[in-house]
Structures are given as structure tokens and as C-alpha cells.
XYZ file of C-alpha atoms in Angstrom:
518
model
C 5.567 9.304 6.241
C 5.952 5.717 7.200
C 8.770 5.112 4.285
C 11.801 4.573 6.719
C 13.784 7.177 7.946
C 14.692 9.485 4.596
C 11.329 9.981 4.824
C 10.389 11.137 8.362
C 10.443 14.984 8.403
C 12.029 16.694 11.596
C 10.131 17.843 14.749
C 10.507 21.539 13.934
C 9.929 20.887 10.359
C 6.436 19.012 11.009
C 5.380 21.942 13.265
C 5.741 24.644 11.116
C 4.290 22.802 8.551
C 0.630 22.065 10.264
C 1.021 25.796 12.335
C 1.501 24.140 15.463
C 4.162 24.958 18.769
C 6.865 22.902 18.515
C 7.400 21.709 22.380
C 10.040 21.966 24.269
C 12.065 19.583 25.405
C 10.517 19.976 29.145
C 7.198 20.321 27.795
C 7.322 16.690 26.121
C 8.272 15.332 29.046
C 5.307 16.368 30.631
C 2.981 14.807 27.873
C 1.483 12.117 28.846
C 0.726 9.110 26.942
C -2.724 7.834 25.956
C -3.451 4.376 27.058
C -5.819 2.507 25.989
C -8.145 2.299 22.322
C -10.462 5.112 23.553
C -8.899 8.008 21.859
C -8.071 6.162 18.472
C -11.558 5.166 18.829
C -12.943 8.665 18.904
C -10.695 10.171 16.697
C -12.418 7.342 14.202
C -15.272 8.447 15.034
C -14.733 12.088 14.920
C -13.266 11.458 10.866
C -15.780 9.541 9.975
C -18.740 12.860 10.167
C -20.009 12.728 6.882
C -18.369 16.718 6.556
C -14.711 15.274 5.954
C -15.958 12.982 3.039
C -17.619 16.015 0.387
C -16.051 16.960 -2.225
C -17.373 20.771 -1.854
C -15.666 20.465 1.632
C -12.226 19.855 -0.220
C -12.171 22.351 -2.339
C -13.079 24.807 0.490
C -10.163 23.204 2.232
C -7.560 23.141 -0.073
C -8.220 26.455 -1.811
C -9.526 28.514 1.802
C -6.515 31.225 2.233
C -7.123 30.102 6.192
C -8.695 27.245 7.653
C -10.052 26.869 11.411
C -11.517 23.746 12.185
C -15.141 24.995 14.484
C -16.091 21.643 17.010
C -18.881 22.352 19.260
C -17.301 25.428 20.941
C -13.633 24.820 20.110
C -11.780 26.280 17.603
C -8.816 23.883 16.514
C -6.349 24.673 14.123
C -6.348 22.350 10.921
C -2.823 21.015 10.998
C -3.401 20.280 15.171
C -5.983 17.782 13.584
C -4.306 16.264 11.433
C -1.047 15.973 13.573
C -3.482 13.367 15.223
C -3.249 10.950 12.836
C 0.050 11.000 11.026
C 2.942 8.871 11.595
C 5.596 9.033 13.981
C 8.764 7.225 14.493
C 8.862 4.994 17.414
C 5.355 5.263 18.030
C 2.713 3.033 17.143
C 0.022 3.984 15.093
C -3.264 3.300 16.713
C -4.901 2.026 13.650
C -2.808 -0.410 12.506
C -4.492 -3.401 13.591
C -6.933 -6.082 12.200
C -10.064 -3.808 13.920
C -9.518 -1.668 11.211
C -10.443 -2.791 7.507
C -8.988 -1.799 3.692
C -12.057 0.968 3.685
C -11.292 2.088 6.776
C -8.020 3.140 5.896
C -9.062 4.309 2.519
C -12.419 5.994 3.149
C -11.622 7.467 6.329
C -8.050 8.214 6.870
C -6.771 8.880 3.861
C -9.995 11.628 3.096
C -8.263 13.881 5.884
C -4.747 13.240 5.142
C -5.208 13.810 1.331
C -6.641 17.032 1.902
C -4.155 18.002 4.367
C -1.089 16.585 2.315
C -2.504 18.753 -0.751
C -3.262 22.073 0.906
C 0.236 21.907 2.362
C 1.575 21.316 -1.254
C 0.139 23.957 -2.468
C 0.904 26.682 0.595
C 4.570 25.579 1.399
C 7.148 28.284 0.934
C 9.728 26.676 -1.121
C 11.731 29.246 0.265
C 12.095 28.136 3.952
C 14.148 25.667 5.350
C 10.757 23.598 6.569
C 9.559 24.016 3.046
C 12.849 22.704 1.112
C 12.820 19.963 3.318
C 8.795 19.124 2.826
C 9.650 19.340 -0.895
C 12.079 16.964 -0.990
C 10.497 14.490 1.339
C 6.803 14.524 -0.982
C 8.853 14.239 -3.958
C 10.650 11.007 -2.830
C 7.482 9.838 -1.811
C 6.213 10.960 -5.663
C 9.189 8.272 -6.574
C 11.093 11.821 -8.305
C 8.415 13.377 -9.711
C 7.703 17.353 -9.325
C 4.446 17.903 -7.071
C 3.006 19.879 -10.177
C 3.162 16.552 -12.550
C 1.480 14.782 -9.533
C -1.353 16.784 -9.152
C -4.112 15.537 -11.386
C -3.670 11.453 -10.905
C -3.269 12.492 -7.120
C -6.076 14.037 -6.472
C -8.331 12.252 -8.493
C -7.012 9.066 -6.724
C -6.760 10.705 -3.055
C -10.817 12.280 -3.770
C -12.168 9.240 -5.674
C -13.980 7.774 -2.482
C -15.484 12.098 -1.434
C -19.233 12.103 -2.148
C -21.061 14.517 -4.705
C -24.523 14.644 -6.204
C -23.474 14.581 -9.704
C -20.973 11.600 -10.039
C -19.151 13.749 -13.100
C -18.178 16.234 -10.216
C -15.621 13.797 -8.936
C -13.969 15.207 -12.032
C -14.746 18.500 -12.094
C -14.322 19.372 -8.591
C -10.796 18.704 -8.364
C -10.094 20.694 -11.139
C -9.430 24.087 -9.211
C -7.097 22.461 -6.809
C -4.618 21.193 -9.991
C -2.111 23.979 -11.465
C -1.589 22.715 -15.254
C 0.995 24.755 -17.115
C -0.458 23.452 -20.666
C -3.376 25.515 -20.333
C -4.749 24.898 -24.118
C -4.553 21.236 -23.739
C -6.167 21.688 -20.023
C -9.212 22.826 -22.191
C -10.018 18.877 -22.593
C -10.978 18.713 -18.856
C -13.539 21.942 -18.418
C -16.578 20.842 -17.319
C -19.136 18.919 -18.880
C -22.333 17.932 -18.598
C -24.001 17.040 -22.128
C -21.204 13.798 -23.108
C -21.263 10.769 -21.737
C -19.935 9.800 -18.536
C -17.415 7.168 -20.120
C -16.456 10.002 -22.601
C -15.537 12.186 -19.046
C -13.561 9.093 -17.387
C -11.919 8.332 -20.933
C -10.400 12.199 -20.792
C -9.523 12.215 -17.783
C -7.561 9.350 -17.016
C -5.869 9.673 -20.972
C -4.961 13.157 -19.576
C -3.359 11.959 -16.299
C -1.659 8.805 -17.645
C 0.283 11.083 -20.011
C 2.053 12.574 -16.749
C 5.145 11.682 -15.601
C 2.907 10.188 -12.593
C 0.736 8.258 -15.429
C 2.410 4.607 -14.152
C 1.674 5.506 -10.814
C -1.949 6.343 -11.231
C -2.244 2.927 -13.707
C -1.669 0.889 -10.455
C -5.493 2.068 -9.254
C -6.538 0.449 -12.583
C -6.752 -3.258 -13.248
C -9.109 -6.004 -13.432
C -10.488 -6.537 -10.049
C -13.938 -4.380 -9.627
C -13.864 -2.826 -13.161
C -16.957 -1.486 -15.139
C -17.787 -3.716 -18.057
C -17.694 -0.340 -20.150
C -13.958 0.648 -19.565
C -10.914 -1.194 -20.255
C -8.759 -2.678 -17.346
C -6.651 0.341 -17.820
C -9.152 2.764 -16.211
C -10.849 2.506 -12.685
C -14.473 4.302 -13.110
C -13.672 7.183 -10.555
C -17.255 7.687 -10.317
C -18.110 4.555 -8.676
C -18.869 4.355 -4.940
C -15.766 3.593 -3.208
C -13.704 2.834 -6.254
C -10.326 1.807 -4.447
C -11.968 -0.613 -2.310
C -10.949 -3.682 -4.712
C -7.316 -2.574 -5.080
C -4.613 -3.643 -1.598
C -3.559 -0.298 -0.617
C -1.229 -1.787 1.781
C 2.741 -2.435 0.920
C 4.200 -2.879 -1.861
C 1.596 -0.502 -3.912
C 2.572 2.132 -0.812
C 6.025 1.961 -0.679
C 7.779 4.818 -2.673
C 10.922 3.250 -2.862
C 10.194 0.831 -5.246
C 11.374 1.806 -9.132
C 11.347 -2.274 -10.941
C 10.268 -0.295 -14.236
C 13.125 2.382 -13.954
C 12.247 5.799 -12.572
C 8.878 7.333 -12.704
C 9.821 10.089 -15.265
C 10.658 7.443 -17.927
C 6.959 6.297 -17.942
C 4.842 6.889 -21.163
C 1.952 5.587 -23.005
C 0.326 5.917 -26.791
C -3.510 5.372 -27.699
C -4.638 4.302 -30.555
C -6.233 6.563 -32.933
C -9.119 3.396 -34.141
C -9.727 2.012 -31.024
C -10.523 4.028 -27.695
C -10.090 1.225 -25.113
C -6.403 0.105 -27.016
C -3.274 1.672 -25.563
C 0.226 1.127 -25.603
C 3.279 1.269 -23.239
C 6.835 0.163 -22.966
C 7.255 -3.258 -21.501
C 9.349 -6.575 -20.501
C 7.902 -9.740 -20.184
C 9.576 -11.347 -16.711
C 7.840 -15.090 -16.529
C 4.310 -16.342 -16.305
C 2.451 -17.411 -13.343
C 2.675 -21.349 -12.543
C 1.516 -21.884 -9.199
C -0.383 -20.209 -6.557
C -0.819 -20.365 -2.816
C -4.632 -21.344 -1.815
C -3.979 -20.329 1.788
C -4.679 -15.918 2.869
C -3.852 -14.719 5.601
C -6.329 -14.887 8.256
C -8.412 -12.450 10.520
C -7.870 -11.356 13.188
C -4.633 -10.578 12.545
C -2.317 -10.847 14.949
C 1.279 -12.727 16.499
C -0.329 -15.726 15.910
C -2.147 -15.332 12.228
C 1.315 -13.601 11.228
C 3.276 -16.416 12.241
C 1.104 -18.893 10.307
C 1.272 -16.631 6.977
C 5.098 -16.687 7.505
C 5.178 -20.754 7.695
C 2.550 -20.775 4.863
C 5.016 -19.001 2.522
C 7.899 -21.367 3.649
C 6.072 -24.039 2.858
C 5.125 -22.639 -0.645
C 8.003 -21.075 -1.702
C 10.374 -23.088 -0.115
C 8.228 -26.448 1.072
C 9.825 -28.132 -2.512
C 13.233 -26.452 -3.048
C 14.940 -28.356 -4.915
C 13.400 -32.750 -6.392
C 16.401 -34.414 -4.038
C 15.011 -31.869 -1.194
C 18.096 -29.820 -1.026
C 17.761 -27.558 1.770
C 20.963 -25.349 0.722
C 18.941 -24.330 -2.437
C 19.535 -20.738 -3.364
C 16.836 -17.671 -4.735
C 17.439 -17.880 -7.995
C 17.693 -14.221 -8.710
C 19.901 -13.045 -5.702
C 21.521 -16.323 -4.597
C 19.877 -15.786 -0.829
C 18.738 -19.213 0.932
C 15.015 -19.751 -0.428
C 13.591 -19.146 2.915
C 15.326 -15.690 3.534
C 14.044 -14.993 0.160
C 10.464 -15.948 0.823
C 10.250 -13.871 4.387
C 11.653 -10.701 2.086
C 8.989 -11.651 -0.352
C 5.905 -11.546 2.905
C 8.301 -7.867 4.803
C 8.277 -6.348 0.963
C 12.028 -5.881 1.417
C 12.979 -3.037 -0.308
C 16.079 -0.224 -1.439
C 15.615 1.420 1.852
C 15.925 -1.781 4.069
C 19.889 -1.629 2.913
C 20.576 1.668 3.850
C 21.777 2.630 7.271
C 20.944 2.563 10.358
C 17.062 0.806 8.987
C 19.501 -2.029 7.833
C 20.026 -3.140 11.046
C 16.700 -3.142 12.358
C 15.718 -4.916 9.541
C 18.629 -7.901 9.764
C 16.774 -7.930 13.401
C 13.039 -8.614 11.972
C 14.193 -11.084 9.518
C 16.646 -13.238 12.330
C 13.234 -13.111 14.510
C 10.934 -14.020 11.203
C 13.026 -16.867 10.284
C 12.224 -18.797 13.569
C 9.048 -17.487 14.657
C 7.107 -20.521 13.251
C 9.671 -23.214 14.998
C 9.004 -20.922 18.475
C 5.680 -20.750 17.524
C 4.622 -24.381 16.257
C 7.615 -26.581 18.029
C 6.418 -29.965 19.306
C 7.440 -28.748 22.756
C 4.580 -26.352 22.441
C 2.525 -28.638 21.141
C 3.166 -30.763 24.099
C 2.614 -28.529 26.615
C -0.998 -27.639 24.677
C -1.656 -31.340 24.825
C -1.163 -31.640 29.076
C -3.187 -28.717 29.171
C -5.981 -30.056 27.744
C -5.728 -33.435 29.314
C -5.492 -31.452 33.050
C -8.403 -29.012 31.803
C -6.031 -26.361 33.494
C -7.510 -24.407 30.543
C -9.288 -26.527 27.699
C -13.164 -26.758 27.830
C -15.177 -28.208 25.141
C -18.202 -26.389 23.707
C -20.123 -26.805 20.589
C -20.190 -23.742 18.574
C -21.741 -23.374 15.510
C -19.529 -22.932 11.776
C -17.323 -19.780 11.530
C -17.016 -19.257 15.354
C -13.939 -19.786 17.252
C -14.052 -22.483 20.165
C -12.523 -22.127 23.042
C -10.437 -24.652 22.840
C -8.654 -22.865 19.536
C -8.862 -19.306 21.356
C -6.553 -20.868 24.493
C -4.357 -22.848 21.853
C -3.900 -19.494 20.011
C -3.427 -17.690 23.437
C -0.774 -20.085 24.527
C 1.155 -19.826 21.127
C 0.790 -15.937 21.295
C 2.351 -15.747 25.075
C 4.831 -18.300 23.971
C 5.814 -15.471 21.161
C 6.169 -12.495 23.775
C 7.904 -14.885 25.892
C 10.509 -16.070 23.588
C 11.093 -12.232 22.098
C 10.018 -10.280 25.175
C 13.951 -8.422 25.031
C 13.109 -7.742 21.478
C 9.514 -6.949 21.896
C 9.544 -3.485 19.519
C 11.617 -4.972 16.994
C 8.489 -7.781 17.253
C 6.493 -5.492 16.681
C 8.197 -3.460 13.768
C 8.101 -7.220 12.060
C 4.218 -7.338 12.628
C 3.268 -4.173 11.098
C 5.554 -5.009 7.842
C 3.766 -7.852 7.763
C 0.372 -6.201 8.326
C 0.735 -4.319 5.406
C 1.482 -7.006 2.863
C -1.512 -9.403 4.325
C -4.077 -8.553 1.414
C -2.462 -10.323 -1.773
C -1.399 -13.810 -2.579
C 1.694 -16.032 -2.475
C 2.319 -16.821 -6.212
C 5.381 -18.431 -8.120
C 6.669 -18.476 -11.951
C 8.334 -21.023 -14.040
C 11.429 -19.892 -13.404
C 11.043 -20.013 -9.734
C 10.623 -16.856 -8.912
C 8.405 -16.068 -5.815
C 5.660 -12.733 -5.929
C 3.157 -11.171 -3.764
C 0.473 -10.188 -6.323
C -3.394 -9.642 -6.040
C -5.653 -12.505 -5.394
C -7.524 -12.292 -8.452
C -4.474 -13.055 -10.575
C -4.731 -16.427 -11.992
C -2.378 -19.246 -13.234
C -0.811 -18.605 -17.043
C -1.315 -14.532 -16.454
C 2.099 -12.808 -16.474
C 4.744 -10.407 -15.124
C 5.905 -7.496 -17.091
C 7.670 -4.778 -15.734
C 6.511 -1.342 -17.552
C 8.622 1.798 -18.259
C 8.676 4.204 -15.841
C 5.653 1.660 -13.624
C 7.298 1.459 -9.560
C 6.269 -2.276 -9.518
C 6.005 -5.303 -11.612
C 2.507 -6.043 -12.879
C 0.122 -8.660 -13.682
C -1.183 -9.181 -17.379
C -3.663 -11.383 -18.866
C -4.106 -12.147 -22.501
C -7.339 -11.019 -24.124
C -9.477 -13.174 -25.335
C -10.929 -11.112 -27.633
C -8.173 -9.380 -29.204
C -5.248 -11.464 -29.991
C -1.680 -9.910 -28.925
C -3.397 -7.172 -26.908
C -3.372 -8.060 -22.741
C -5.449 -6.864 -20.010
C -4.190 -5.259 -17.178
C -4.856 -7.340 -13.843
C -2.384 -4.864 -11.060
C 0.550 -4.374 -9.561
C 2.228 -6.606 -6.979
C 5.721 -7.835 -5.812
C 8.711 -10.113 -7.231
C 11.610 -10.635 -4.918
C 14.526 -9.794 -7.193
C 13.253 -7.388 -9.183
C 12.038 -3.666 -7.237
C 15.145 -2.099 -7.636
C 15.340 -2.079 -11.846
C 17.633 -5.193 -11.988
C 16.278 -6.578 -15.099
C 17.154 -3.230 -16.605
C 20.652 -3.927 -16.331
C 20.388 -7.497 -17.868
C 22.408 -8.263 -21.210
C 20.006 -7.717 -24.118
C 17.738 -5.720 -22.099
C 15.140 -4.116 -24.458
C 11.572 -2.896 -23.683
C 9.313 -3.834 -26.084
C 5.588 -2.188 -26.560
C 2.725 -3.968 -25.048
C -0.601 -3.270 -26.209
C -3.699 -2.958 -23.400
C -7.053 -2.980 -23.293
């Protein structure tokens, strides 16, 4: 489930679970790769028929007692479908390049995959050993928390982007798939079509955030793309592609994150004289003081990574210490400022230290360390230099703003090769190292007073700052109001080297405090 090893179900496991044969050994053999972007390219296509993204076609899905997927003539099992696009380990998912954009990923493959992951929640015999060991795998990936206190914030997250005629629905039609054991209080979410619409989204998410999943489903909140009419707390659901302004990339997808403590801790209090006030448990960490100007760029690739990696040396460890002290230590964990800044852009995390993904990881971060001197030596600038001198390679053109000469595209070329060439023995550990990177590329390089370095959402600003919440997987961002003094609003979640694994819990004097939000 592309969470490291702990999380990668077996062979025989995964085929029971979508109702597929489990091949033999000779029969793999036999299989023969796909070369090429043709098939990821139809399978896009395929996914993106406007039948996987209805809402009435998810509840069909999730609740049908069998499910046979009818293309042209063929008849294809649902789980063969899906075992199209999931992850594997050692194999390279086909999507995971620049081609493919933050909707892509979150209107198209996750529409599939949600409904998949769900009816398979719902069907699993507990009582095999495929089921125990689904179980336990989704409820890591729930950070600890039962499937059944997961069910309303994940499904209205996972079937936020489906489309329905009445926006309300998005609401309402999920409500069949969710088993609620409270069924008096469930009486708050029956259908209704006489209140308001911000009355419905209000219930709702109030509802959900009172789960032991409630800090999970608050990262989806936040600042960036809200409705004027809701407070940063809640994400109108009902909105067309909601989750399009929120990174769904590393850290907010990577379960093994717990900086607030773990998930089941989590709770939160609204006020009884103002509906857009609510409360949780809270720690103040530092406020923002400085902020990267430089994103990474598009396309992404050896080349763009490299330069995000140098532009985060240069930030977070560019002025180390006033006397330029390049033995300066993280202050936090003691590791040498740059080490600490290339954990920062691979979201290092709990499972990184466990065996055997330790190892490869001590790999990626020996390569990440000097990719940008392989990369950007004056030897390579040198050898650019004769190149374009002898016009072995260099032509000038005029092009007009935003387009890439050709002159750039054979420098980038030449850096790229010199890349491979330098790491062509470690080319797959190269390439584990680009898709960590890959995932982190949609926030910003940010740093506090007290030095500490974060990956956080672009639209966080100088003087906001970082809280960790009860119970809340990663730090967040908060902003004072402006209108209401001692209240803040909630800007998102993000990532501060030091932090992910609930040390500040264990600091002397350690108390949460309660944080009003609006």
C-alpha cells in the first residue's frame, strides 16, 4: 500500500482478496512485462469513463452482493481491475511521474481504489487468514483506528470528488455504505432536503470529527480553497473537486506519522454560542520566520529533483551557523543540518528505521547528499561550456517566454545522463530516491525561530504557527484570526523534521493546552 514493507500484503493474500488466481511460480515467469506508456495510458483512459466517477455507481459497488465488471464483450472480474493499478513492491508504478497532475491522482485513481478499498472492508472475512492479515494492514494504514470509526470521514473524503445532481447527495449517498453503532445519534445525518446546505456540511463534518478518525479527516480542511461561509475547519464537500487545493502527496499520505500522539487520543468540543468556534487539544511548537520562494519545478524529473534538493541546502542549511560553521548540528536531533534538510524533502519517517527499509534508505540519503555536487560540479559545467563552443550540441533559437530553448533542454540532458552515469550501479535505489521525492514536491521549504526546518503548504505565510494537536498524525499550520482575538484559523497539515514520531510529547512540562478554531 506504498507505506514500506509492514504494509505490503502477501501474494496469496492480495489474490484472495480481489478473487483473482494466484500464479504459480512457472506461470510468472512466463508473464511478460509491459514496455512502454501505452498500457498506463489506456488504463487512464479506461478510469477516466465518466461511469467510475457517480456516486449512484458507488453505492451499487460497494453494497452489490457480486460485482462483474461488463467491457464491450468481456466480462472482468472487479478485483482483476483494480489489481491494475495498485502498488507493488519492486515495481514501478506507471503513474508516478510529472505527466500525471494532483487531480489526476485524486479524481481518477483514487475514485476506483476508494471504492475497491471500501467494498473489500466491508466483505473481508475476519475469519481467514487473508482477512486477519487485510485487517491489520488497513488499520495501520488508519494510524490504529478500527475500520468501523473510519468509515464516515473516509468515505466522505474518498467520494468527495463522485458527481451527483443534487450536491447534498454527496452526503446522503454515502450513508448506506457507513455501519454506525450509535444509531439514535446517526438520526442527525438522515437525509435532508428542506435545511440549508451549510446546515448539512455543518452536521456532517461535526459528526465525523467526533470519531476517533476526526484529526485525520481535519487535515482535508484548512484555509486554501475554502467557502467564505464555513470556517477553515470544514472543506465544503459539495464543491466540485474539493481536494484539489490540499497536497495529497507525502507527508499527508504517510500512515506512519503520529507527531500529535495516536489517532485514538484525538477529540474536539464546539461551542454551544457560536457554530463556526471549536476547540481541540493543542501545543504550540514555534512560529514561522522564513520561507523558501523557490517550488519545485515541472517537469519533474533527475534533473528538477536535484535542483529542489540543492534549493533546500541552500535554505535550510545555506546560513548554518553567523561564523559559517559547517559542523552545525539539527537542532532537534543533533544530525548535520544538511542530512536534516534531505530528511525534511524524503519525509523521513518511523518506518525508514526499521529493518531491512533502513538500509535502503541510508542508500537514498548517501546518493541525495551528493547528487547536486554530481549534478552541478564545475567539471560539468565545463564540459557544457566546450559543448557549446564546438556546437557538438548547442544551437541557439529564439523562443518565446515560458518555452524551453534548446540550449537549456541539452544542458538539462547532459546533467540528467551525467546522473545515470554517476549512479548507473545504483540505478533502482535512484529511483526509489526520486519517487520519495516526487511525493513531497507540492509544499514549501519553511523555517521557525528556533531553527527548525518544515515542509508545509504554500499558502502558509510568515508569523502563522506550528501546533501539534491531540490525536492529529502531523503538525499543523495556524493563523491568528483577525476577527476574533485568541481564536486561530486552521491553514493544514505539513512536516517538521524532529517532530512525526510524538517527541514533544515526551518533553519536560509537556502539557496540551486547548486551542480554539474557527
Amino acid at each position: 500500500m506504498g507505506q514500506g514493507d509492514s504494509m505490503i500484503l502477501s501474494g496469496e493474500s492480495t489474490a484472495k482478496l480481489m478473487g483473482i488466481p494466484y500464479p504459480t511460480d512457472e506461470e510468472a515467469d512466463a508473464i511478460e512485462d509491459v514496455e512502454g506508456d501505452e498500457w498506463p495510458a489506456r488504463y487512464l483512459e479506461l478510469i477516466s469513463a465518466p461511469w467510475f466517477h457517480r456516486l449512484w455507481v458507488v453505492q451499487e459497488f460497494v453494497l452489490g452482493r457480486d460485482v462483474v465488471m461488463v467491457v464491450g464483450r468481456r466480462h472482468i472480474p472487479w478485483g482483476q481491475l483494480w489489481a491494475g493499478s495498485v502498488w507493488y513492491k519492486g515495481v514501478e508504478w506507471p503513474w508516478d511521474s510529472a505527466e500525471y497532475t494532483n487531480e489526476d491522482l485524486t479524481g481518477l485513481f483514487m475514485s476506483y481504489n476508494a471504492m475497491c478499498l471500501v467494498r473489500s472492508c466491508r466483505l473481508i472475512d475476519l475469519n481467514t487468514p487473508h482477512g486477519r492479515e487485510f485487517h491489520n494492514t488497513v488499520k495501520l494504514l488508519l494510524c490504529g483506528v478500527e475500520m468501523n470509526q473510519a468509515n464516515l470521514p473516509m468515505c466522505m473524503v474518498f467520494f468527495c470528488s463522485h458527481g451527483c445532481t443534487v450536491p447534498r447527495d454527496r452526503y446522503f449517498g454515502i450513508l448506506g455504505m457507513v455501519d454506525e453503532d450509535d444509531k439514535e445519534k446517526a438520526l442527525s445525518l438522515r437525509p435532508d432536503y428542506t435545511s440549508p446546505m451549510r446546515d448539512i456540511t455543518m452536521r456532517f463534518w461535526k459528526y465525523a470529527l467526533q470519531t476517533d478518525s476526526g484529526g485525520e479527516l481535519m487535515l482535508c480542511a484548512g484555509l486554501p480553497g475554502r467557502a467564505e461561509e464555513y470556517p477553515s475547519w470544514i472543506r465544503d464537500l459539495s464543491a466540485p473537486k474539493p481536494l484539489n487545493h490540499i497536497w495529497i502527496g507525502a507527508p499527508l499520505s504517510t500512515a506512519w506519522h503520529a507527531a500529535g500522539g495516536p489517532a485514538r487520543t484525538w477529540s474536539v468540543d464546539f461551542s454551544k454560542d457560536d457554530t463556526d468556534q471549536c476547540f481541540v487539544q493543542g501545543y504550540h511548537i514555534d512560529d514561522i520566520t522564513d520561507k523558501s520562494p523557490n517550488g519545485a519545478s515541472d517537469p519533474f524529473n533527475f534533473v528538477s529533483m536535484t535542483r529542489w534538493m540543492e534549493e533546500a541546502f541552500n535554505f535550510f542549511a545555506g546560513t548554518e551557523t553567523s561564523d559559517g560553521d559547517s559542523n552545525a548540528l539539527y537542532p532537534l536531533t543533533a544530525d548535520p543540518v544538511r542530512e536534516a534538510a534531505l530528511k525534511v524533502v524524503m519525509d523521513y519517517n518511523k518506518q525508514d528505521t526499521m529493518s531491512p527499509d533502513d538500509k535502503e534508505f541510508e542508500d537514498m540519503l548517501r546518493i541525495g547528499l551528493s547528487l547536486p555536487r554530481v549534478a552541478f560540479s564545475e567539471h560539468a559545467k565545463e564540459e557544457t561550456a566546450e559543448e557549446e563552443i564546438t556546437g557538438e550540441k548547442l544551437v541557439e533559437e529564439k523562443t518565446t517566454e515560458g518555452e524551453t530553448t534548446e540550449e537549456e533542454s541539452t544542458e538539462e540532458e547532459t546533467i540528467e545522463e551525467k546522473i545515470i552515469s554517476e549512479f548507473e550501479d545504483e540505478i533502482l535505489t535512484l529511483q526509489e530516491l526520486f519517487l520519495r521525492v516526487h511525493k513531497t514536491r507540492g509544499l514549501g521549504y519553511y523555517k521557525t525561530g528556533k531553527g527548525l526546518f518544515a515542509l508545509l503548504p504554500k499558502e502558509t505565510c510568515v508569523g502563522d504557527s506550528v501546533w501539534i494537536l491531540k490525536g492529529c498524525r502531523l503538525p499543523v499550520v495556524l493563523r491568528p484570526s483577525i476577527s476574533h482575538r485568541g481564536s486561530h484559523e486552521f491553514v493544514g497539515g505539513g512536516y517538521v523534521y524532529g517532530i512525526m514520531n510524538g517527541e514533544m510529547l515526551e518533553k519536560p512540562q509537556f502539557e496540551w493546552q486547548e486551542v480554539s478554531l474557527r
